[in-house]
């Protein structure tokens, strides 16, 4: 193989194509209602989902979805609002208000179609009574820096909100709500995607408080007082307002990993999938993946060369400094350090939504020469990792992966080619 980067890019493209909204939504269309059809949504893939829904739905609709700045799509009947991610802003606050207003006053003859994808948590700030947007921003920043897994973060988020934790669906009652969910959550629990605005879960205030304590989060006093009060309780899944609602998982990491493996096989490379639900500190997961790759490269075990090693899920980053990067680039910098000097290994780690962290890259490429090339460029890879500055390290050697917004979000893709 003369161009490992092109091969790995084709693997990424296959994974993203498997989560194409038009194809996946077409397979999960709900029955038409007697009354109105109202489309709502939130997430980094919601605008593309809305555009796809318009194409495949044979009937009148109107609606509103919110997505990240720069992630919009052309729609004729569904309004697209853009807001900030990963830290909420005023545009997201207004979008939340309008979404709640959009579903109020409906009848049992009406249908609400909710298009939900990852990123919706930040895009739907809607502070509980007594709290402010500044409080919700402080919560979000504390969560992002904590290293907590996504399930714990979203359990906390839903207890400071008037829209998350099933509350948007509750506001639509008595209309039937059908949620079409693109999962970016390890384990694919749809109630945790975007903190479940239309899908309640069993996570309690006690669970939220336990996670705050376990990860040493420092939240505003007003937020802590609210979470400790019964006013923070979210609706439970057995609330009668959710009776008759439907939830469909339209795309997930597992399906995309299988598509990536099939593409590798088509190109003559055997592929193995480690897991679609790997969590943990990004740099530690990177070290483990590096150890597996080294074992294959040097001892031809536990997999025979050539092989493509795939994994998915969502790692976390505990911020120790204020460098540039994201969980995929941090994973890959630790991986690069772990395979330094080993020939025959090439890797890509990227977020399937096209953005890793706060910059414009989805992730990066690495091989056994990456750390040495960084050294020539005046970059100390270990120092960059210690400073959460993986973006700067990969930018210095021209190895950032920048596909642009993909229109979907099925979490992270890690593809490691051992030749």
Short mmCIF file of C-alpha atoms in Angstrom, two decimals:
data_model
loop_
_atom_site.label_atom_id
_atom_site.label_comp_id
_atom_site.label_asym_id
_atom_site.label_seq_id
_atom_site.Cartn_x
_atom_site.Cartn_y
_atom_site.Cartn_z
CA UNK A 1 0.00 0.00 0.00
CA UNK A 2 1.58 3.24 -1.17
CA UNK A 3 -0.70 5.73 0.58
CA UNK A 4 -1.94 4.73 4.04
CA UNK A 5 -3.56 8.15 4.59
CA UNK A 6 -5.82 7.68 1.55
CA UNK A 7 -6.73 4.19 2.72
CA UNK A 8 -7.58 5.40 6.23
CA UNK A 9 -9.59 8.31 4.81
CA UNK A 10 -11.63 5.83 2.75
CA UNK A 11 -12.34 3.90 5.94
CA UNK A 12 -13.58 7.08 7.64
CA UNK A 13 -15.73 7.90 4.60
CA UNK A 14 -17.33 4.44 4.69
CA UNK A 15 -18.14 4.78 8.38
CA UNK A 16 -19.77 8.18 7.81
CA UNK A 17 -21.70 6.98 4.75
CA UNK A 18 -23.27 4.19 6.81
CA UNK A 19 -24.85 6.88 8.98
CA UNK A 20 -26.17 8.94 6.06
CA UNK A 21 -29.37 10.60 7.34
CA UNK A 22 -31.47 10.17 4.19
CA UNK A 23 -30.88 6.43 4.06
CA UNK A 24 -31.31 5.81 7.76
CA UNK A 25 -34.36 8.04 8.28
CA UNK A 26 -36.17 6.48 5.33
CA UNK A 27 -36.08 3.16 7.19
CA UNK A 28 -37.73 4.60 10.33
CA UNK A 29 -40.59 6.79 9.13
CA UNK A 30 -43.54 6.92 11.55
CA UNK A 31 -47.17 6.49 10.60
CA UNK A 32 -48.83 9.68 9.40
CA UNK A 33 -51.10 11.44 11.90
CA UNK A 34 -54.65 12.70 11.49
CA UNK A 35 -53.47 16.15 12.47
CA UNK A 36 -50.25 18.15 12.12
CA UNK A 37 -46.69 16.87 11.76
CA UNK A 38 -44.20 19.04 13.65
CA UNK A 39 -40.47 18.38 13.29
CA UNK A 40 -38.08 19.42 16.06
CA UNK A 41 -34.47 18.54 16.67
CA UNK A 42 -31.08 19.31 18.12
CA UNK A 43 -27.53 18.17 17.54
CA UNK A 44 -24.57 18.47 15.22
CA UNK A 45 -26.32 16.28 12.65
CA UNK A 46 -29.84 17.63 13.10
CA UNK A 47 -29.89 20.00 10.10
CA UNK A 48 -28.89 17.23 7.71
CA UNK A 49 -31.46 14.98 9.35
CA UNK A 50 -34.09 17.66 8.79
CA UNK A 51 -33.14 18.05 5.13
CA UNK A 52 -33.35 14.28 4.71
CA UNK A 53 -36.71 14.11 6.45
CA UNK A 54 -38.11 16.75 4.12
CA UNK A 55 -37.09 14.62 1.13
CA UNK A 56 -38.65 11.38 2.34
CA UNK A 57 -41.79 12.59 4.15
CA UNK A 58 -44.85 12.63 1.91
CA UNK A 59 -47.07 15.16 3.64
CA UNK A 60 -47.24 18.66 5.13
CA UNK A 61 -44.73 19.50 7.86
CA UNK A 62 -43.27 22.46 9.66
CA UNK A 63 -40.63 22.60 12.30
CA UNK A 64 -37.48 23.90 13.92
CA UNK A 65 -34.10 22.34 14.68
CA UNK A 66 -30.90 23.73 16.20
CA UNK A 67 -27.38 22.79 15.16
CA UNK A 68 -23.83 24.01 15.64
CA UNK A 69 -22.57 27.13 13.87
CA UNK A 70 -21.46 26.12 10.37
CA UNK A 71 -23.42 22.85 10.40
CA UNK A 72 -26.61 24.11 8.78
CA UNK A 73 -28.33 22.63 5.73
CA UNK A 74 -30.83 23.93 3.19
CA UNK A 75 -34.41 23.17 4.19
CA UNK A 76 -37.65 24.47 2.72
CA UNK A 77 -40.18 23.81 5.50
CA UNK A 78 -38.07 23.26 8.61
CA UNK A 79 -36.30 26.27 10.10
CA UNK A 80 -32.63 25.79 10.99
CA UNK A 81 -31.12 27.73 13.89
CA UNK A 82 -27.38 27.69 14.58
CA UNK A 83 -25.90 28.06 18.07
CA UNK A 84 -22.67 27.51 19.98
CA UNK A 85 -21.02 24.20 20.79
CA UNK A 86 -19.38 22.99 23.04
CA UNK A 87 -20.12 25.99 25.31
CA UNK A 88 -23.75 27.26 25.13
CA UNK A 89 -24.69 30.78 24.06
CA UNK A 90 -27.69 33.11 23.79
CA UNK A 91 -28.66 31.72 20.38
CA UNK A 92 -29.03 28.27 21.92
CA UNK A 93 -31.09 29.73 24.75
CA UNK A 94 -33.49 31.30 22.24
CA UNK A 95 -33.62 28.04 20.24
CA UNK A 96 -34.62 26.12 23.37
CA UNK A 97 -37.37 28.63 24.13
CA UNK A 98 -38.72 28.39 20.61
CA UNK A 99 -38.61 24.57 20.56
CA UNK A 100 -40.66 24.41 23.75
CA UNK A 101 -43.10 26.91 22.30
CA UNK A 102 -43.28 24.92 19.05
CA UNK A 103 -44.68 21.82 20.74
CA UNK A 104 -47.13 23.48 23.12
CA UNK A 105 -50.84 23.39 22.36
CA UNK A 106 -50.75 20.24 20.23
CA UNK A 107 -53.46 17.60 20.32
CA UNK A 108 -53.58 13.81 20.47
CA UNK A 109 -54.09 13.81 16.68
CA UNK A 110 -50.75 15.54 16.09
CA UNK A 111 -47.30 14.00 15.57
CA UNK A 112 -43.98 15.38 16.76
CA UNK A 113 -40.89 13.98 15.03
CA UNK A 114 -37.74 14.65 17.06
CA UNK A 115 -34.42 14.50 15.18
CA UNK A 116 -31.78 14.07 17.86
CA UNK A 117 -28.01 13.70 17.52
CA UNK A 118 -24.92 14.25 19.62
CA UNK A 119 -24.05 17.82 20.58
CA UNK A 120 -27.60 18.68 21.51
CA UNK A 121 -26.72 19.08 25.18
CA UNK A 122 -24.70 22.25 24.56
CA UNK A 123 -27.07 23.47 21.86
CA UNK A 124 -30.10 23.37 24.19
CA UNK A 125 -29.37 25.58 27.19
CA UNK A 126 -32.59 26.10 29.12
CA UNK A 127 -31.80 26.91 32.75
CA UNK A 128 -34.15 25.75 35.47
CA UNK A 129 -36.04 28.47 37.42
CA UNK A 130 -33.61 30.41 39.59
CA UNK A 131 -30.64 29.61 37.34
CA UNK A 132 -29.15 31.60 34.47
CA UNK A 133 -27.40 30.97 31.17
CA UNK A 134 -24.16 31.84 32.96
CA UNK A 135 -24.88 29.03 35.44
CA UNK A 136 -25.46 26.55 32.64
CA UNK A 137 -22.27 27.68 30.88
CA UNK A 138 -20.34 27.17 34.14
CA UNK A 139 -21.79 23.67 34.48
CA UNK A 140 -20.84 22.84 30.90
CA UNK A 141 -17.29 24.09 31.30
CA UNK A 142 -16.86 22.13 34.53
CA UNK A 143 -18.17 18.97 32.87
CA UNK A 144 -15.87 19.32 29.86
CA UNK A 145 -12.84 19.70 32.12
CA UNK A 146 -13.79 16.94 34.56
CA UNK A 147 -12.92 13.77 32.65
CA UNK A 148 -16.33 12.34 33.53
CA UNK A 149 -17.93 9.89 31.05
CA UNK A 150 -20.72 11.19 28.87
CA UNK A 151 -23.44 9.30 30.79
CA UNK A 152 -22.47 11.05 34.03
CA UNK A 153 -22.25 14.44 32.33
CA UNK A 154 -25.69 14.15 30.78
CA UNK A 155 -27.26 12.99 34.04
CA UNK A 156 -26.02 16.23 35.61
CA UNK A 157 -27.11 18.36 32.65
CA UNK A 158 -30.69 17.14 32.71
CA UNK A 159 -31.07 18.16 36.37
CA UNK A 160 -30.38 21.84 35.67
CA UNK A 161 -32.60 22.11 32.60
CA UNK A 162 -36.22 22.72 31.61
CA UNK A 163 -35.83 20.94 28.24
CA UNK A 164 -33.56 17.93 28.78
CA UNK A 165 -34.39 14.63 30.49
CA UNK A 166 -37.61 14.09 28.53
CA UNK A 167 -39.04 17.52 29.31
CA UNK A 168 -39.38 18.55 25.64
CA UNK A 169 -41.50 15.46 24.94
CA UNK A 170 -43.53 16.09 28.09
CA UNK A 171 -44.26 19.61 26.83
CA UNK A 172 -45.62 18.12 23.58
CA UNK A 173 -48.20 15.95 25.39
CA UNK A 174 -50.80 14.81 24.33
CA UNK A 175 -49.22 14.68 20.86
CA UNK A 176 -47.39 11.47 19.96
CA UNK A 177 -43.61 11.94 19.89
CA UNK A 178 -41.41 9.78 17.66
CA UNK A 179 -37.69 10.29 18.30
CA UNK A 180 -35.20 9.41 15.55
CA UNK A 181 -31.83 9.26 17.28
CA UNK A 182 -28.28 9.14 15.92
CA UNK A 183 -26.26 7.74 18.81
CA UNK A 184 -22.87 9.08 19.84
CA UNK A 185 -23.12 7.36 23.23
CA UNK A 186 -21.16 4.23 24.17
CA UNK A 187 -23.79 1.55 24.62
CA UNK A 188 -26.30 3.46 22.45
CA UNK A 189 -28.74 4.46 25.19
CA UNK A 190 -30.93 6.98 23.29
CA UNK A 191 -31.94 8.67 26.55
CA UNK A 192 -28.35 9.91 26.94
CA UNK A 193 -27.94 11.35 23.43
CA UNK A 194 -28.12 15.16 23.73
CA UNK A 195 -29.18 14.59 27.36
CA UNK A 196 -32.46 13.08 26.14
CA UNK A 197 -34.74 16.07 25.46
CA UNK A 198 -37.46 13.69 24.24
CA UNK A 199 -36.36 10.43 25.89
CA UNK A 200 -36.36 10.19 29.71
CA UNK A 201 -34.06 7.91 31.67
CA UNK A 202 -33.78 6.71 35.25
CA UNK A 203 -30.78 8.82 36.28
CA UNK A 204 -31.64 10.61 39.50
CA UNK A 205 -30.58 13.69 41.44
CA UNK A 206 -28.65 11.36 43.70
CA UNK A 207 -26.76 10.02 40.68
CA UNK A 208 -25.97 13.56 39.56
CA UNK A 209 -24.69 14.56 43.00
CA UNK A 210 -22.60 11.40 43.24
CA UNK A 211 -20.89 12.18 39.92
CA UNK A 212 -20.25 15.80 40.94
CA UNK A 213 -18.51 14.55 44.07
CA UNK A 214 -16.65 11.70 42.35
CA UNK A 215 -15.07 13.96 39.74
CA UNK A 216 -14.44 16.91 42.06
CA UNK A 217 -16.53 19.35 40.07
CA UNK A 218 -16.80 22.91 41.34
CA UNK A 219 -20.25 24.17 40.37
CA UNK A 220 -21.93 27.47 41.29
CA UNK A 221 -23.68 27.48 44.66
CA UNK A 222 -26.99 28.22 42.94
CA UNK A 223 -26.61 25.11 40.79
CA UNK A 224 -25.77 22.89 43.75
CA UNK A 225 -28.75 24.22 45.70
CA UNK A 226 -31.04 23.47 42.78
CA UNK A 227 -29.76 19.91 42.22
CA UNK A 228 -30.20 19.20 45.92
CA UNK A 229 -33.87 20.23 45.75
CA UNK A 230 -36.87 18.22 44.49
CA UNK A 231 -37.41 20.92 41.86
CA UNK A 232 -34.53 19.36 39.90
CA UNK A 233 -36.24 15.98 39.52
CA UNK A 234 -36.71 14.97 35.87
CA UNK A 235 -39.73 13.02 34.59
CA UNK A 236 -39.39 9.26 34.95
CA UNK A 237 -39.74 6.89 31.98
CA UNK A 238 -43.05 5.58 33.37
CA UNK A 239 -44.63 9.06 33.35
CA UNK A 240 -47.96 8.67 31.50
CA UNK A 241 -47.09 11.61 29.26
CA UNK A 242 -44.62 9.33 27.46
CA UNK A 243 -47.08 6.49 26.87
CA UNK A 244 -47.37 5.77 23.15
CA UNK A 245 -44.19 7.61 22.22
CA UNK A 246 -41.60 5.82 20.08
CA UNK A 247 -37.81 5.88 19.98
CA UNK A 248 -35.80 4.62 17.00
CA UNK A 249 -32.01 4.40 16.82
CA UNK A 250 -31.28 5.29 13.19
CA UNK A 251 -27.47 5.21 13.25
CA UNK A 252 -24.78 4.13 15.69
CA UNK A 253 -21.06 3.53 16.07
CA UNK A 254 -21.53 -0.23 15.77
CA UNK A 255 -23.14 -0.02 12.34
CA UNK A 256 -20.51 2.45 11.12
CA UNK A 257 -17.64 0.29 12.37
CA UNK A 258 -19.07 -2.69 10.51
CA UNK A 259 -19.22 -0.58 7.34
CA UNK A 260 -15.61 0.50 7.87
CA UNK A 261 -14.55 -3.13 8.28
CA UNK A 262 -16.41 -4.09 5.10
CA UNK A 263 -14.61 -1.34 3.16
CA UNK A 264 -11.24 -2.60 4.41
CA UNK A 265 -12.14 -6.13 3.36
CA UNK A 266 -13.18 -4.83 -0.06
CA UNK A 267 -9.67 -3.37 -0.42
CA UNK A 268 -8.06 -6.66 0.61
CA UNK A 269 -7.28 -5.86 4.25
CA UNK A 270 -8.66 -8.00 7.06
CA UNK A 271 -10.35 -5.90 9.76
CA UNK A 272 -11.09 -6.51 13.43
CA UNK A 273 -13.37 -4.46 15.68
CA UNK A 274 -12.20 -4.18 19.28
CA UNK A 275 -15.36 -2.46 20.57
CA UNK A 276 -17.84 0.26 19.68
CA UNK A 277 -18.14 1.44 23.28
CA UNK A 278 -14.63 2.22 24.54
CA UNK A 279 -14.51 4.89 27.24
CA UNK A 280 -11.77 6.21 29.51
CA UNK A 281 -9.08 8.88 29.58
CA UNK A 282 -8.06 9.53 25.97
CA UNK A 283 -4.32 9.34 26.58
CA UNK A 284 -4.65 6.07 28.50
CA UNK A 285 -6.83 4.49 25.82
CA UNK A 286 -4.25 5.68 23.28
CA UNK A 287 -1.49 3.91 25.20
CA UNK A 288 -3.44 0.64 25.25
CA UNK A 289 -4.15 0.82 21.51
CA UNK A 290 -0.44 1.51 20.90
CA UNK A 291 0.52 -1.59 22.87
CA UNK A 292 -1.84 -3.72 20.77
CA UNK A 293 -0.47 -2.25 17.53
CA UNK A 294 3.13 -2.84 18.63
CA UNK A 295 2.33 -6.46 19.48
CA UNK A 296 0.86 -7.03 16.03
CA UNK A 297 3.72 -5.22 14.28
CA UNK A 298 6.53 -7.00 16.12
CA UNK A 299 5.05 -10.42 17.00
CA UNK A 300 2.16 -10.86 14.59
CA UNK A 301 -0.29 -11.41 17.45
CA UNK A 302 -3.09 -11.31 18.53
CA UNK A 303 -3.93 -10.50 14.88
CA UNK A 304 -2.01 -11.47 11.77
CA UNK A 305 -0.64 -8.74 9.51
CA UNK A 306 -1.84 -6.98 7.44
CA UNK A 307 -4.80 -5.95 9.54
CA UNK A 308 -6.96 -2.93 10.25
CA UNK A 309 -7.79 -2.54 13.94
CA UNK A 310 -10.99 -0.56 14.54
CA UNK A 311 -12.62 0.83 17.65
CA UNK A 312 -15.29 3.34 18.59
CA UNK A 313 -16.84 4.95 21.64
CA UNK A 314 -16.12 8.21 23.41
CA UNK A 315 -13.02 8.88 25.46
CA UNK A 316 -12.68 11.81 27.82
CA UNK A 317 -9.99 14.40 28.49
CA UNK A 318 -9.22 15.74 31.94
CA UNK A 319 -7.93 19.24 31.26
CA UNK A 320 -4.60 19.92 32.93
CA UNK A 321 -3.75 22.99 30.86
CA UNK A 322 -5.27 25.29 28.23
CA UNK A 323 -3.77 23.86 25.06
CA UNK A 324 -5.58 23.22 21.77
CA UNK A 325 -7.00 19.82 20.96
CA UNK A 326 -9.75 17.31 21.47
CA UNK A 327 -10.17 13.76 22.65
CA UNK A 328 -9.21 12.19 19.29
CA UNK A 329 -6.04 14.20 18.79
CA UNK A 330 -5.09 13.60 22.44
CA UNK A 331 -5.70 9.85 22.00
CA UNK A 332 -3.57 9.85 18.87
CA UNK A 333 -0.68 11.82 20.37
CA UNK A 334 -0.45 9.27 23.19
CA UNK A 335 -0.70 6.53 20.56
CA UNK A 336 2.10 8.13 18.50
CA UNK A 337 4.34 8.26 21.56
CA UNK A 338 3.58 4.59 22.19
CA UNK A 339 4.58 3.47 18.67
CA UNK A 340 7.54 5.82 18.28
CA UNK A 341 10.10 4.20 15.97
CA UNK A 342 7.97 1.17 15.08
CA UNK A 343 7.62 0.70 11.32
CA UNK A 344 4.50 -0.44 9.50
CA UNK A 345 1.85 1.24 11.69
CA UNK A 346 -0.42 4.03 10.45
CA UNK A 347 -3.44 5.36 12.32
CA UNK A 348 -6.33 7.78 12.08
CA UNK A 349 -8.44 8.91 15.03
CA UNK A 350 -11.35 11.21 14.25
CA UNK A 351 -14.78 12.31 15.37
CA UNK A 352 -17.39 11.25 12.82
CA UNK A 353 -19.12 14.64 13.02
CA UNK A 354 -16.03 16.27 11.50
CA UNK A 355 -14.95 18.29 14.55
CA UNK A 356 -12.65 17.22 17.39
CA UNK A 357 -12.74 19.70 20.24
CA UNK A 358 -12.91 23.40 19.44
CA UNK A 359 -10.77 23.58 16.27
CA UNK A 360 -11.71 22.71 12.67
CA UNK A 361 -10.11 19.26 12.49
CA UNK A 362 -11.88 15.95 13.04
CA UNK A 363 -8.70 14.36 14.36
CA UNK A 364 -5.28 13.47 12.99
CA UNK A 365 -3.01 10.87 11.38
CA UNK A 366 0.01 9.24 13.03
CA UNK A 367 2.66 6.62 12.32
CA UNK A 368 5.94 5.42 13.77
CA UNK A 369 7.78 8.52 12.53
CA UNK A 370 5.34 11.08 13.95
CA UNK A 371 7.18 11.82 17.19
CA UNK A 372 10.54 12.10 15.39
CA UNK A 373 9.04 14.49 12.83
CA UNK A 374 7.59 16.57 15.64
CA UNK A 375 11.03 16.72 17.23
CA UNK A 376 12.54 18.02 13.96
CA UNK A 377 9.77 20.65 13.89
CA UNK A 378 10.77 21.79 17.38
CA UNK A 379 7.87 20.09 19.16
CA UNK A 380 8.22 17.87 22.23
CA UNK A 381 5.39 15.33 21.90
CA UNK A 382 5.34 14.41 25.59
CA UNK A 383 5.26 18.05 26.64
CA UNK A 384 2.41 18.70 24.20
CA UNK A 385 0.48 15.77 25.65
CA UNK A 386 1.05 17.00 29.20
CA UNK A 387 -0.31 20.40 28.18
CA UNK A 388 -3.43 19.10 26.37
CA UNK A 389 -1.92 20.61 23.22
CA UNK A 390 -2.28 17.78 20.70
CA UNK A 391 -3.68 20.03 17.97
CA UNK A 392 -0.53 22.14 18.01
CA UNK A 393 1.67 19.05 17.85
CA UNK A 394 -0.07 17.53 14.82
CA UNK A 395 -0.42 20.90 13.11
CA UNK A 396 3.34 21.31 13.29
CA UNK A 397 3.87 18.22 11.11
CA UNK A 398 0.87 18.67 8.80
CA UNK A 399 -1.00 15.62 10.05
CA UNK A 400 -4.35 17.14 11.05
CA UNK A 401 -7.41 15.50 9.45
CA UNK A 402 -9.90 18.13 8.26
CA UNK A 403 -12.87 16.62 6.36
CA UNK A 404 -15.33 19.37 7.37
CA UNK A 405 -18.81 18.82 8.85
CA UNK A 406 -20.12 15.38 7.89
CA UNK A 407 -23.81 15.76 8.71
CA UNK A 408 -23.86 12.92 11.20
CA UNK A 409 -22.38 12.03 14.58
CA UNK A 410 -21.80 8.42 15.64
CA UNK A 411 -18.89 9.15 17.93
CA UNK A 412 -15.20 8.49 17.49
CA UNK A 413 -13.56 6.28 14.88
CA UNK A 414 -10.11 4.87 15.52
CA UNK A 415 -8.54 3.01 12.60
CA UNK A 416 -5.06 1.48 12.95
CA UNK A 417 -3.42 -0.17 9.93
CA UNK A 418 -0.59 -2.60 10.65
CA UNK A 419 1.16 -3.68 7.47
#
